[in-house]
Amino acid sequence: MAEVEQLSEELTTLKRVVQTSLHRGQLSKGVHEVCKAIESKQAKFVVLADDCSEETYKKLVVALAKQFQIPVWRVEKGALLGEWIGISKFLTKTKKIKSRKCSSLAVKDFAIEVSEAEKQFIEDKIKGL
């Protein structure tokens, strides 16, 4: 039970950081933008979906991140990332019309709205990756 709550807390905090970074223009999404952010050392960390169908895509992002010493946070589903960044379409808040996946994204910086506790939580988590 505690493990489920911890996972939920991790994803909730990650979601908040991703969404606030997106609204402040501090987020890169898609392979081109993510690789560019990694190579220019602007990315604090990368979020990669495990269900990405292209193995070469995942290998490229992981290898680049490893080369530039940027942590990679893995999530199970790209559809979850798609919902967080707003590329999935909803009829209402609960009824989804079209689910679109995002295979990777890079957080360049924390937005102003992110609390110190959330920053510390994320930084502690990415140190362990």
PDB file of C-alpha atoms in Angstrom:
ATOM      1  CA  MET A   1       0.000   0.000   0.000  1.00  0.00           C
ATOM      2  CA  ALA A   2       2.796   2.439   0.886  1.00  0.00           C
ATOM      3  CA  GLU A   3       4.556   1.601  -2.384  1.00  0.00           C
ATOM      4  CA  VAL A   4       1.419   2.546  -4.374  1.00  0.00           C
ATOM      5  CA  GLU A   5       1.122   5.829  -2.459  1.00  0.00           C
ATOM      6  CA  GLN A   6       4.802   6.586  -3.064  1.00  0.00           C
ATOM      7  CA  LEU A   7       4.439   5.879  -6.770  1.00  0.00           C
ATOM      8  CA  SER A   8       1.379   8.075  -6.878  1.00  0.00           C
ATOM      9  CA  GLU A   9       3.250  10.866  -5.089  1.00  0.00           C
ATOM     10  CA  GLU A  10       6.164  10.561  -7.532  1.00  0.00           C
ATOM     11  CA  LEU A  11       3.907  10.734 -10.577  1.00  0.00           C
ATOM     12  CA  THR A  12       1.830  13.574  -9.125  1.00  0.00           C
ATOM     13  CA  THR A  13       4.927  15.636  -8.389  1.00  0.00           C
ATOM     14  CA  LEU A  14       6.448  14.814 -11.779  1.00  0.00           C
ATOM     15  CA  LYS A  15       3.184  15.763 -13.498  1.00  0.00           C
ATOM     16  CA  ARG A  16       3.108  19.120 -11.714  1.00  0.00           C
ATOM     17  CA  VAL A  17       6.734  19.873 -12.621  1.00  0.00           C
ATOM     18  CA  VAL A  18       6.163  18.879 -16.266  1.00  0.00           C
ATOM     19  CA  GLN A  19       2.972  20.929 -16.624  1.00  0.00           C
ATOM     20  CA  THR A  20       4.332  24.062 -14.962  1.00  0.00           C
ATOM     21  CA  SER A  21       7.535  23.823 -17.007  1.00  0.00           C
ATOM     22  CA  LEU A  22       5.435  23.465 -20.166  1.00  0.00           C
ATOM     23  CA  HIS A  23       3.441  26.615 -19.376  1.00  0.00           C
ATOM     24  CA  ARG A  24       6.619  28.579 -18.658  1.00  0.00           C
ATOM     25  CA  GLY A  25       8.342  27.433 -21.858  1.00  0.00           C
ATOM     26  CA  GLN A  26      10.903  25.307 -20.027  1.00  0.00           C
ATOM     27  CA  LEU A  27       9.966  21.958 -21.609  1.00  0.00           C
ATOM     28  CA  SER A  28      11.175  20.197 -24.750  1.00  0.00           C
ATOM     29  CA  LYS A  29       9.082  17.422 -26.270  1.00  0.00           C
ATOM     30  CA  GLY A  30       9.723  15.024 -29.104  1.00  0.00           C
ATOM     31  CA  VAL A  31      12.977  13.462 -30.208  1.00  0.00           C
ATOM     32  CA  HIS A  32      14.364  16.503 -32.027  1.00  0.00           C
ATOM     33  CA  GLU A  33      13.749  19.003 -29.215  1.00  0.00           C
ATOM     34  CA  VAL A  34      14.823  16.568 -26.489  1.00  0.00           C
ATOM     35  CA  CYS A  35      18.110  15.704 -28.231  1.00  0.00           C
ATOM     36  CA  LYS A  36      18.768  19.397 -28.837  1.00  0.00           C
ATOM     37  CA  ALA A  37      18.164  20.190 -25.143  1.00  0.00           C
ATOM     38  CA  ILE A  38      20.450  17.333 -24.074  1.00  0.00           C
ATOM     39  CA  GLU A  39      23.273  18.310 -26.427  1.00  0.00           C
ATOM     40  CA  SER A  40      23.136  21.951 -25.363  1.00  0.00           C
ATOM     41  CA  LYS A  41      23.127  20.814 -21.712  1.00  0.00           C
ATOM     42  CA  GLN A  42      19.915  22.734 -21.023  1.00  0.00           C
ATOM     43  CA  ALA A  43      17.971  19.697 -19.781  1.00  0.00           C
ATOM     44  CA  LYS A  44      17.849  19.076 -16.025  1.00  0.00           C
ATOM     45  CA  PHE A  45      16.378  15.627 -16.665  1.00  0.00           C
ATOM     46  CA  VAL A  46      14.619  13.615 -19.375  1.00  0.00           C
ATOM     47  CA  VAL A  47      11.376  11.661 -19.054  1.00  0.00           C
ATOM     48  CA  LEU A  48      11.193   8.626 -21.362  1.00  0.00           C
ATOM     49  CA  ALA A  49       8.181   6.366 -21.961  1.00  0.00           C
ATOM     50  CA  ASP A  50       8.936   2.638 -21.750  1.00  0.00           C
ATOM     51  CA  ASP A  51       6.179   1.763 -24.230  1.00  0.00           C
ATOM     52  CA  CYS A  52       7.834   3.646 -27.098  1.00  0.00           C
ATOM     53  CA  SER A  53       7.616   1.424 -30.178  1.00  0.00           C
ATOM     54  CA  GLU A  54      10.903   2.598 -31.705  1.00  0.00           C
ATOM     55  CA  GLU A  55      13.843   0.943 -29.954  1.00  0.00           C
ATOM     56  CA  THR A  56      16.346   3.155 -31.801  1.00  0.00           C
ATOM     57  CA  TYR A  57      14.521   6.231 -30.467  1.00  0.00           C
ATOM     58  CA  LYS A  58      14.909   5.024 -26.885  1.00  0.00           C
ATOM     59  CA  LYS A  59      18.537   4.013 -27.425  1.00  0.00           C
ATOM     60  CA  LEU A  60      19.368   7.421 -28.927  1.00  0.00           C
ATOM     61  CA  VAL A  61      17.818   9.396 -26.066  1.00  0.00           C
ATOM     62  CA  VAL A  62      19.375   7.179 -23.378  1.00  0.00           C
ATOM     63  CA  ALA A  63      22.824   7.225 -25.018  1.00  0.00           C
ATOM     64  CA  LEU A  64      22.808  11.006 -25.437  1.00  0.00           C
ATOM     65  CA  ALA A  65      21.631  11.528 -21.884  1.00  0.00           C
ATOM     66  CA  LYS A  66      24.324   9.189 -20.591  1.00  0.00           C
ATOM     67  CA  GLN A  67      26.999  10.948 -22.655  1.00  0.00           C
ATOM     68  CA  PHE A  68      26.032  14.360 -21.257  1.00  0.00           C
ATOM     69  CA  GLN A  69      25.331  12.973 -17.752  1.00  0.00           C
ATOM     70  CA  ILE A  70      21.639  13.900 -17.716  1.00  0.00           C
ATOM     71  CA  PRO A  71      19.337  11.611 -15.695  1.00  0.00           C
ATOM     72  CA  VAL A  72      16.557   9.715 -17.468  1.00  0.00           C
ATOM     73  CA  TRP A  73      13.290   9.195 -15.581  1.00  0.00           C
ATOM     74  CA  ARG A  74      11.260   6.335 -17.031  1.00  0.00           C
ATOM     75  CA  VAL A  75       7.468   6.148 -17.016  1.00  0.00           C
ATOM     76  CA  GLU A  76       5.404   3.211 -18.196  1.00  0.00           C
ATOM     77  CA  LYS A  77       3.099   4.857 -20.725  1.00  0.00           C
ATOM     78  CA  GLY A  78       3.596   7.551 -23.305  1.00  0.00           C
ATOM     79  CA  ALA A  79      -0.144   8.255 -23.219  1.00  0.00           C
ATOM     80  CA  LEU A  80       0.343   9.541 -19.678  1.00  0.00           C
ATOM     81  CA  LEU A  81       2.943  12.042 -20.895  1.00  0.00           C
ATOM     82  CA  GLY A  82       0.611  12.990 -23.756  1.00  0.00           C
ATOM     83  CA  GLU A  83      -2.142  13.812 -21.283  1.00  0.00           C
ATOM     84  CA  TRP A  84       0.211  15.860 -19.104  1.00  0.00           C
ATOM     85  CA  ILE A  85       1.391  18.073 -21.967  1.00  0.00           C
ATOM     86  CA  GLY A  86      -2.060  18.435 -23.493  1.00  0.00           C
ATOM     87  CA  ILE A  87      -1.771  16.573 -26.798  1.00  0.00           C
ATOM     88  CA  SER A  88      -4.557  14.110 -25.914  1.00  0.00           C
ATOM     89  CA  LYS A  89      -8.031  15.343 -26.745  1.00  0.00           C
ATOM     90  CA  PHE A  90     -10.844  15.308 -24.185  1.00  0.00           C
ATOM     91  CA  LEU A  91     -14.579  15.829 -24.577  1.00  0.00           C
ATOM     92  CA  THR A  92     -14.929  16.526 -20.852  1.00  0.00           C
ATOM     93  CA  LYS A  93     -12.413  16.338 -18.022  1.00  0.00           C
ATOM     94  CA  THR A  94     -13.004  12.601 -17.648  1.00  0.00           C
ATOM     95  CA  LYS A  95     -13.994  11.437 -21.159  1.00  0.00           C
ATOM     96  CA  LYS A  96     -11.070  11.090 -23.541  1.00  0.00           C
ATOM     97  CA  ILE A  97     -11.715  11.325 -27.288  1.00  0.00           C
ATOM     98  CA  LYS A  98      -8.245  10.662 -28.639  1.00  0.00           C
ATOM     99  CA  SER A  99      -5.182   9.462 -26.770  1.00  0.00           C
ATOM    100  CA  ARG A 100      -1.852  10.608 -28.219  1.00  0.00           C
ATOM    101  CA  LYS A 101       1.494   9.485 -26.898  1.00  0.00           C
ATOM    102  CA  CYS A 102       4.598  11.493 -26.151  1.00  0.00           C
ATOM    103  CA  SER A 103       7.649   9.252 -26.022  1.00  0.00           C
ATOM    104  CA  SER A 104      10.048  11.704 -24.419  1.00  0.00           C
ATOM    105  CA  LEU A 105      10.356  15.143 -22.945  1.00  0.00           C
ATOM    106  CA  ALA A 106      13.078  17.160 -21.275  1.00  0.00           C
ATOM    107  CA  VAL A 107      12.603  19.581 -18.404  1.00  0.00           C
ATOM    108  CA  LYS A 108      14.996  22.491 -18.896  1.00  0.00           C
ATOM    109  CA  ASP A 109      14.245  24.316 -15.671  1.00  0.00           C
ATOM    110  CA  PHE A 110      11.750  24.336 -12.824  1.00  0.00           C
ATOM    111  CA  ALA A 111       8.957  26.875 -13.133  1.00  0.00           C
ATOM    112  CA  ILE A 112       8.417  29.560 -10.506  1.00  0.00           C
ATOM    113  CA  GLU A 113       5.232  27.834  -9.286  1.00  0.00           C
ATOM    114  CA  VAL A 114       7.065  24.682  -8.213  1.00  0.00           C
ATOM    115  CA  SER A 115       7.622  24.664  -4.457  1.00  0.00           C
ATOM    116  CA  GLU A 116      10.992  24.058  -2.836  1.00  0.00           C
ATOM    117  CA  ALA A 117       9.712  20.754  -1.412  1.00  0.00           C
ATOM    118  CA  GLU A 118       8.722  19.562  -4.900  1.00  0.00           C
ATOM    119  CA  LYS A 119      12.081  20.661  -6.349  1.00  0.00           C
ATOM    120  CA  GLN A 120      13.913  18.811  -3.587  1.00  0.00           C
ATOM    121  CA  PHE A 121      11.771  15.693  -4.112  1.00  0.00           C
ATOM    122  CA  ILE A 122      12.490  15.668  -7.857  1.00  0.00           C
ATOM    123  CA  GLU A 123      16.211  16.373  -7.377  1.00  0.00           C
ATOM    124  CA  ASP A 124      16.505  13.561  -4.826  1.00  0.00           C
ATOM    125  CA  LYS A 125      14.699  11.196  -7.197  1.00  0.00           C
ATOM    126  CA  ILE A 126      16.874  12.038 -10.219  1.00  0.00           C
ATOM    127  CA  LYS A 127      20.055  11.628  -8.164  1.00  0.00           C
ATOM    128  CA  GLY A 128      19.012   8.008  -7.647  1.00  0.00           C
ATOM    129  CA  LEU A 129      18.474   7.352 -11.378  1.00  0.00           C
TER     130      LEU A 129
END
